[in-house]
XYZ file of C-alpha atoms in Angstrom:
200
model
C 70.089 34.897 -43.674
C 67.718 33.779 -40.999
C 65.364 31.692 -43.337
C 67.893 29.006 -44.237
C 68.868 28.716 -40.708
C 65.309 28.280 -39.510
C 64.661 25.799 -42.090
C 67.724 23.651 -41.261
C 66.416 23.838 -37.581
C 63.366 22.562 -38.598
C 64.750 19.746 -40.763
C 67.119 18.827 -37.802
C 63.993 18.478 -35.384
C 62.121 16.602 -37.824
C 64.819 14.108 -38.125
C 65.361 13.736 -34.523
C 61.723 13.188 -34.074
C 60.965 11.059 -36.741
C 64.300 8.883 -36.571
C 65.514 6.754 -39.369
C 62.308 5.112 -40.001
C 61.587 4.329 -43.640
C 59.142 6.126 -45.697
C 57.163 3.113 -46.799
C 56.684 1.803 -43.381
C 53.295 1.363 -41.572
C 51.718 4.524 -40.695
C 50.702 3.569 -37.175
C 54.317 2.539 -36.365
C 55.251 5.891 -37.878
C 52.897 7.648 -35.393
C 54.290 5.488 -32.618
C 57.762 6.149 -33.198
C 57.062 9.716 -33.666
C 55.189 9.712 -30.431
C 57.563 7.980 -28.291
C 60.643 10.026 -29.512
C 58.676 13.208 -28.813
C 57.808 11.894 -25.253
C 61.393 10.857 -24.854
C 62.736 14.077 -25.879
C 60.247 16.286 -23.828
C 60.993 13.634 -20.635
C 64.774 13.943 -21.026
C 64.443 17.903 -21.166
C 62.383 17.764 -18.008
C 64.186 15.192 -15.902
C 67.634 16.291 -16.348
C 66.723 20.041 -14.851
C 64.113 18.344 -12.093
C 67.076 16.106 -11.192
C 69.600 18.769 -10.813
C 67.104 20.649 -8.853
C 66.715 17.605 -6.436
C 70.254 17.259 -5.998
C 70.657 20.708 -4.880
C 67.650 20.339 -2.239
C 69.509 17.220 -0.825
C 67.233 14.673 -2.584
C 69.634 12.158 -3.613
C 66.999 9.317 -4.192
C 64.854 11.685 -6.739
C 68.176 12.654 -8.330
C 69.146 9.327 -9.069
C 65.907 8.394 -10.225
C 65.664 11.263 -12.584
C 68.836 10.924 -14.194
C 68.722 7.198 -14.384
C 65.404 7.265 -16.470
C 66.795 10.282 -18.302
C 69.722 7.835 -19.139
C 67.491 4.967 -19.883
C 65.658 7.179 -22.495
C 68.570 8.386 -24.131
C 70.116 4.639 -24.718
C 66.630 3.445 -26.203
C 66.629 6.329 -28.640
C 70.173 5.629 -29.642
C 69.525 2.028 -29.697
C 66.513 2.444 -31.911
C 67.995 4.615 -34.191
C 70.879 2.431 -34.815
C 68.957 -1.106 -35.094
C 65.598 0.110 -36.076
C 63.864 -1.874 -33.733
C 61.434 0.695 -32.156
C 59.577 -1.558 -30.180
C 62.253 -1.791 -27.710
C 62.196 2.060 -27.250
C 58.447 1.891 -26.930
C 58.355 -0.572 -24.202
C 61.183 0.553 -22.435
C 60.331 3.911 -22.619
C 56.684 3.355 -21.300
C 58.013 0.834 -18.637
C 60.878 3.580 -17.285
C 58.072 6.384 -17.323
C 55.669 4.141 -15.301
C 58.438 3.272 -12.719
C 59.310 6.857 -12.480
C 55.689 7.959 -11.950
C 54.966 5.530 -9.429
C 58.140 6.482 -7.655
C 57.207 10.212 -7.791
C 53.612 9.435 -6.418
C 55.268 7.362 -3.509
C 57.837 10.050 -2.698
C 56.025 13.217 -3.453
C 58.555 14.471 -5.719
C 59.939 18.136 -5.725
C 57.575 20.142 -3.546
C 55.069 17.408 -3.448
C 53.924 17.722 -7.265
C 54.945 14.173 -8.342
C 51.409 13.169 -8.576
C 50.857 15.361 -11.575
C 52.814 13.226 -13.845
C 50.460 10.372 -13.351
C 47.748 11.724 -15.253
C 49.887 11.707 -18.460
C 50.549 7.923 -18.231
C 47.327 6.626 -19.839
C 47.347 9.298 -22.729
C 50.227 7.964 -24.242
C 50.246 4.300 -22.829
C 47.364 3.383 -24.369
C 48.617 4.798 -27.826
C 51.926 3.256 -27.742
C 50.950 -0.048 -26.112
C 47.634 -0.519 -27.708
C 44.370 -0.947 -26.174
C 44.859 -3.951 -24.120
C 48.275 -3.629 -22.923
C 48.049 0.082 -22.511
C 44.896 -0.629 -20.260
C 46.866 -3.015 -18.303
C 49.803 -0.742 -17.788
C 47.272 2.143 -16.608
C 45.440 -0.067 -14.420
C 48.622 -1.368 -12.736
C 49.446 2.211 -12.052
C 46.210 3.071 -10.524
C 46.225 0.018 -8.274
C 49.864 1.202 -7.075
C 48.274 4.522 -6.346
C 45.622 2.810 -4.111
C 48.270 0.948 -2.284
C 50.247 4.154 -1.895
C 47.032 5.813 -0.668
C 45.593 3.035 1.521
C 48.917 1.215 2.460
C 50.154 1.757 6.152
C 53.804 2.747 5.197
C 55.878 4.397 8.038
C 59.029 5.358 5.875
C 59.784 9.142 6.548
C 60.615 9.676 2.938
C 57.189 8.490 1.731
C 54.592 11.347 0.897
C 51.513 11.812 3.359
C 48.367 12.584 1.285
C 45.210 13.994 2.731
C 41.785 11.997 2.126
C 40.573 15.067 0.413
C 43.322 14.766 -2.059
C 42.723 10.983 -2.355
C 39.158 11.536 -3.076
C 39.827 14.039 -5.764
C 42.769 12.175 -7.337
C 41.156 8.732 -7.688
C 37.985 9.842 -9.870
C 40.147 12.464 -12.009
C 42.562 9.610 -12.929
C 39.884 7.270 -13.804
C 38.341 10.308 -15.960
C 41.507 10.779 -17.651
C 42.069 6.835 -18.189
C 38.481 6.419 -19.682
C 38.913 9.409 -22.046
C 42.243 7.869 -23.307
C 40.645 4.642 -23.579
C 37.587 6.016 -25.438
C 39.942 8.007 -27.858
C 42.237 5.050 -28.899
C 39.217 2.789 -29.306
C 37.940 5.120 -31.643
C 41.081 6.027 -33.336
C 41.422 2.133 -33.991
C 38.010 1.904 -35.096
C 38.401 4.606 -37.831
C 41.978 3.283 -38.821
C 40.268 -0.090 -39.573
C 37.459 1.176 -41.616
C 39.807 3.373 -43.531
C 42.007 0.456 -44.245
C 38.622 -1.608 -45.233
C 37.646 1.266 -47.677
C 41.397 1.377 -49.226
C 41.193 -2.403 -49.546
C 37.589 -2.121 -51.383
């Protein structure tokens, strides 16, 4: 009795992840839709409980930002499934994640762990937006980090980072960005070579 139920659950999960994208669509777009759906679902499942934790820790600003981004991602998923306009979900999802990550770095997040999300951004931004737009978006986030680290902010709810932390964060983010750029560049070249071979 368990096997049919598990198969049904797997089928439901696949439908949620792949959306209503047609079978004959471009494979690159299919991968992006699956990626943005997975990221959105994971983000929603993380942001909602993190927002609840922030609420009970009396961090109303973080609670509003977490729940707000989760709501935007849910709206994007519903919109893309109903209209088949997946680019909107891709751009809004990436933009919402970038804004949230900047805010988490600025405020420190729960228990000063907000900066950890920063490392994930180049990994999915370059794939979803492409080399040029993804690189620009990642570099904008990097510049925001530099402003946060070296700007003279006197607001009580802004996080304070030590110099040791800064000199470790900056090169580590650059390494993640370089890896994401190289991986996407090679993937793009392999895809072009494969398309050329198929055409021939």
